[in-house]
Short mmCIF file of C-alpha atoms in Angstrom, two decimals:
data_model
loop_
_atom_site.label_atom_id
_atom_site.label_comp_id
_atom_site.label_asym_id
_atom_site.label_seq_id
_atom_site.Cartn_x
_atom_site.Cartn_y
_atom_site.Cartn_z
CA GLU A 18 -13.64 73.22 -50.28
CA ASP A 19 -11.47 76.90 -49.99
CA LYS A 20 -12.25 79.71 -51.64
CA VAL A 21 -10.95 82.63 -52.16
CA VAL A 22 -13.06 85.33 -54.58
CA GLN A 23 -11.90 89.14 -56.42
CA SER A 24 -13.89 91.54 -57.24
CA PRO A 25 -14.35 93.33 -60.59
CA LEU A 26 -12.15 90.68 -62.23
CA SER A 27 -10.62 94.08 -64.08
CA LEU A 28 -12.03 97.91 -63.58
CA VAL A 29 -10.48 100.99 -65.32
CA VAL A 30 -10.27 104.63 -63.52
CA HIS A 31 -9.09 107.78 -64.59
CA GLU A 32 -6.05 109.60 -62.04
CA GLY A 33 -7.81 110.86 -59.14
CA ASP A 34 -10.50 108.22 -59.22
CA THR A 35 -10.33 106.25 -56.15
CA VAL A 36 -11.15 102.42 -55.91
CA THR A 37 -12.37 100.28 -53.62
CA LEU A 38 -11.39 96.20 -54.74
CA ASN A 39 -13.13 93.91 -52.85
CA CYS A 40 -12.15 90.15 -51.52
CA SER A 41 -14.33 87.48 -49.54
CA TYR A 42 -13.24 84.44 -48.53
CA GLU A 43 -15.22 80.79 -47.71
CA VAL A 44 -11.78 78.95 -45.81
CA THR A 45 -11.97 76.58 -42.90
CA ASN A 46 -9.56 78.45 -40.34
CA PHE A 47 -8.62 81.11 -41.23
CA ARG A 48 -5.14 82.54 -40.10
CA SER A 49 -4.73 85.19 -41.89
CA LEU A 50 -5.42 87.64 -45.55
CA LEU A 51 -2.56 89.23 -47.41
CA TRP A 52 -2.57 91.45 -50.17
CA TYR A 53 -0.41 91.91 -53.57
CA LYS A 54 0.19 94.04 -56.05
CA GLN A 55 1.31 91.84 -59.00
CA GLU A 56 2.30 93.82 -62.41
CA LYS A 57 4.73 92.45 -64.82
CA LYS A 58 6.14 90.26 -62.44
CA ALA A 59 5.98 88.22 -59.58
CA PRO A 60 3.26 89.48 -56.31
CA THR A 61 4.60 92.38 -54.08
CA PHE A 62 3.59 92.38 -50.47
CA LEU A 63 1.40 95.52 -49.59
CA PHE A 64 -0.57 94.40 -46.88
CA MET A 65 -0.94 91.33 -44.01
CA LEU A 66 -4.15 91.10 -41.93
CA THR A 67 -5.69 89.29 -38.65
CA SER A 68 -7.71 90.80 -36.82
CA SER A 69 -10.88 92.92 -38.12
CA GLY A 70 -11.24 96.18 -38.23
CA ILE A 71 -8.10 97.52 -37.54
CA GLU A 72 -6.91 99.35 -41.25
CA LYS A 73 -3.93 99.06 -42.30
CA LYS A 74 -2.21 101.75 -43.78
CA SER A 75 0.45 102.34 -46.32
CA GLY A 76 0.55 105.65 -48.53
CA ARG A 77 -2.71 105.93 -50.45
CA LEU A 78 -3.88 102.25 -49.53
CA SER A 79 -5.62 101.33 -47.32
CA SER A 80 -7.39 97.72 -46.07
CA ILE A 81 -9.48 96.57 -43.78
CA LEU A 82 -10.70 92.45 -42.82
CA ASP A 83 -14.06 91.96 -41.33
CA LYS A 84 -13.86 88.43 -40.14
CA LYS A 85 -17.50 88.22 -39.28
CA GLU A 86 -18.77 88.07 -42.78
CA LEU A 87 -15.13 86.63 -43.99
CA PHE A 88 -14.29 89.99 -46.64
CA SER A 89 -11.43 92.03 -46.89
CA ILE A 90 -11.14 95.00 -49.44
CA LEU A 91 -8.36 97.17 -50.59
CA ASN A 92 -8.89 100.67 -51.39
CA ILE A 93 -6.60 103.29 -53.11
CA THR A 94 -6.62 107.31 -53.59
CA ALA A 95 -6.16 109.53 -55.57
CA THR A 96 -5.17 106.86 -58.04
CA GLN A 97 -2.50 107.66 -59.71
CA THR A 98 -0.73 105.00 -63.58
CA GLY A 99 1.44 103.82 -61.53
CA ASP A 100 -1.41 101.43 -60.21
CA SER A 101 -1.99 100.19 -63.25
CA ALA A 102 -1.61 96.23 -61.63
CA VAL A 103 -2.93 93.55 -60.89
CA TYR A 104 -4.24 92.83 -56.82
CA LEU A 105 -4.33 90.14 -55.66
CA CYS A 106 -6.31 88.63 -52.20
CA ALA A 107 -4.70 85.85 -51.00
CA VAL A 108 -5.67 83.08 -47.57
CA GLU A 109 -3.50 81.37 -45.47
CA VAL A 110 -5.46 78.62 -43.45
CA ARG A 111 -3.88 77.11 -40.14
CA GLY A 112 -2.64 74.56 -40.14
CA SER A 113 -1.19 74.29 -43.57
CA GLN A 114 2.68 74.85 -43.96
CA GLY A 115 2.18 78.41 -45.01
CA ASN A 116 0.97 78.43 -48.12
CA LEU A 117 -1.02 80.22 -49.91
CA ILE A 118 -4.91 80.54 -51.30
CA PHE A 119 -5.00 82.99 -54.29
CA GLY A 120 -8.09 84.65 -55.91
CA LYS A 121 -8.06 85.68 -59.21
CA GLY A 122 -6.91 88.94 -58.79
CA THR A 123 -8.46 92.42 -59.71
CA LYS A 124 -6.91 93.70 -62.48
CA LEU A 125 -6.51 97.77 -62.36
CA SER A 126 -6.41 100.09 -64.85
CA VAL A 127 -5.28 103.86 -64.38
CA LYS A 128 -6.18 106.30 -67.13
CA PRO A 129 -4.35 109.18 -67.59
CA GLY B 16 12.66 93.00 -46.07
CA ALA B 17 13.10 89.30 -47.32
CA VAL B 18 14.34 88.40 -50.75
CA VAL B 19 13.76 85.30 -53.29
CA SER B 20 15.65 85.41 -55.44
CA GLN B 21 14.64 83.15 -58.31
CA HIS B 22 16.82 82.43 -61.67
CA PRO B 23 16.30 82.07 -64.80
CA SER B 24 13.81 84.66 -65.00
CA TRP B 25 12.52 82.93 -68.58
CA VAL B 26 13.84 79.95 -71.25
CA ILE B 27 12.95 79.46 -74.09
CA CYS B 28 13.44 75.24 -74.43
CA LYS B 29 12.01 72.09 -76.76
CA SER B 30 9.99 70.11 -76.74
CA GLY B 31 11.36 66.75 -74.85
CA THR B 32 14.21 68.78 -72.95
CA SER B 33 14.43 69.20 -68.82
CA VAL B 34 14.55 72.77 -66.94
CA LYS B 35 15.88 73.81 -63.66
CA ILE B 36 14.58 76.40 -62.21
CA GLU B 37 16.63 77.60 -58.76
CA CYS B 38 15.17 79.59 -55.91
CA ARG B 39 17.35 81.34 -53.32
CA SER B 40 16.23 83.10 -50.51
CA LEU B 41 19.17 85.41 -50.29
CA ASP B 42 18.73 86.82 -46.67
CA PHE B 43 17.08 84.19 -45.03
CA GLN B 44 16.94 80.69 -43.91
CA ALA B 45 13.70 79.27 -45.61
CA THR B 46 12.83 75.46 -43.96
CA THR B 47 10.32 75.22 -46.93
CA MET B 48 9.74 77.06 -50.23
CA PHE B 49 6.00 77.08 -52.31
CA TRP B 50 5.81 76.79 -55.81
CA TYR B 51 3.52 78.60 -58.04
CA ARG B 52 2.47 78.11 -61.12
CA GLN B 53 0.49 81.51 -63.37
CA PHE B 54 -1.14 80.84 -66.78
CA PRO B 55 -2.36 83.37 -68.63
CA LYS B 56 -5.16 85.70 -67.04
CA GLN B 57 -5.61 83.28 -64.89
CA SER B 58 -4.44 83.52 -60.56
CA LEU B 59 -1.62 81.97 -58.60
CA MET B 60 -1.53 77.52 -58.33
CA LEU B 61 -0.32 76.37 -55.68
CA MET B 62 2.23 73.40 -57.62
CA ALA B 63 3.93 71.92 -54.26
CA THR B 64 5.66 72.70 -51.16
CA SER B 65 8.97 71.76 -50.78
CA ASN B 66 10.71 71.16 -47.56
CA GLU B 67 14.71 71.27 -46.60
CA GLY B 68 15.59 67.85 -46.07
CA SER B 69 12.86 66.09 -46.94
CA LYS B 70 10.02 64.82 -49.38
CA ALA B 71 8.74 67.40 -51.29
CA THR B 72 4.51 67.80 -51.24
CA TYR B 73 2.71 68.46 -54.08
CA GLU B 74 -1.01 69.60 -54.76
CA GLN B 75 -3.48 67.10 -56.17
CA GLY B 76 -2.61 67.15 -59.85
CA VAL B 77 0.08 67.34 -60.68
CA GLU B 78 2.88 64.91 -61.19
CA LYS B 79 5.56 64.56 -59.07
CA ASP B 80 7.98 62.69 -61.29
CA LYS B 81 7.21 65.92 -63.91
CA PHE B 82 8.27 68.63 -61.43
CA LEU B 83 11.30 67.09 -60.33
CA ILE B 84 12.14 69.19 -56.20
CA ASN B 85 15.35 69.25 -54.66
CA HIS B 86 15.02 70.83 -51.42
CA ALA B 87 19.14 71.12 -50.38
CA SER B 88 19.85 73.35 -47.89
CA LEU B 89 17.80 75.94 -46.34
CA THR B 90 18.57 79.16 -49.23
CA LEU B 91 17.84 76.96 -52.09
CA SER B 92 14.99 74.90 -53.81
CA THR B 93 14.48 73.70 -57.55
CA LEU B 94 12.43 72.68 -59.66
CA THR B 95 13.32 71.14 -62.40
CA VAL B 96 10.28 70.31 -65.39
CA THR B 97 11.25 66.76 -67.02
CA SER B 98 10.23 66.43 -70.83
CA ALA B 99 9.24 69.10 -71.00
CA HIS B 100 5.43 70.05 -72.79
CA PRO B 101 4.18 73.09 -74.73
CA GLU B 102 1.72 72.58 -72.22
CA ASP B 103 3.87 73.13 -69.60
CA SER B 104 4.85 76.72 -70.49
CA SER B 105 4.30 79.00 -67.77
CA PHE B 106 5.32 81.71 -65.28
CA TYR B 107 6.96 79.57 -61.90
CA ILE B 108 6.92 81.20 -58.84
CA CYS B 109 8.80 80.21 -55.73
CA SER B 110 8.17 82.22 -52.25
CA ALA B 111 9.25 81.58 -48.93
CA ARG B 112 9.20 83.53 -45.50
CA ASP B 113 11.61 84.30 -42.98
CA PHE B 114 9.79 82.81 -40.26
CA GLY B 115 12.34 83.58 -37.87
CA GLN B 116 11.83 87.25 -38.21
CA LEU B 117 8.37 87.20 -36.85
CA ILE B 118 4.90 85.01 -35.83
CA ASN B 119 3.01 86.76 -38.91
CA SER B 120 5.15 87.86 -41.55
CA PRO B 121 4.38 87.68 -45.36
CA LEU B 122 5.21 85.02 -47.70
CA HIS B 123 7.44 87.23 -50.18
CA PHE B 124 8.47 85.64 -54.06
CA GLY B 125 10.49 85.41 -56.55
CA ASN B 126 10.22 86.81 -59.35
CA GLY B 127 9.45 83.81 -61.83
CA THR B 128 10.37 82.71 -64.31
CA ARG B 129 8.38 82.70 -67.94
CA LEU B 130 8.85 78.99 -69.38
CA THR B 131 8.12 78.68 -73.20
CA VAL B 132 8.09 75.71 -74.28
CA THR B 133 9.01 74.69 -78.65
#
């Protein structure tokens, strides 16, 4: 059975800290891995990763994929209270119609 | 970027009634849309795949007669929760991908519908 596992499930840090969120997966016919940020409503897209070792960066956020070890990390540097959210990792499988398999998410709380 | 609009954002209904949720792709055409459900403190779970012009594909354990899906056009899919019960209370989110833009374009999500059945 295809699955996506995120860790930790929750994390509390202070502003300015750097955090690393983990995502491991076991799927047949991997196509891509995506990170989303979910606040009170629907997830907003952060990154899509398809190739190993290529870091994607957007401001203070960055992510990288390791297809050999089947995991990805999402880094957030100099965290701010606005980074507080649930971060979702999802995997798309080849041959599917494009739906995603989601992990349970990591709830990040950034304290002032 | 691709925008997916979902309506209503929240709804409260009485047990036994039906509720319709609309999902629209605003600036692209979507032959396929996905309906997810999210219970509190759980992740998003795919309920069904909506296909324009053909029947929806339901995930195991999702009752197709209870969750009616209609993909009437290339920009609109609807999910109707029939004879709703309190256990159907959840956060329903639709999503779609703009295949016309990039080969590897991501799924974009609507803002979700919070359904509460009393």
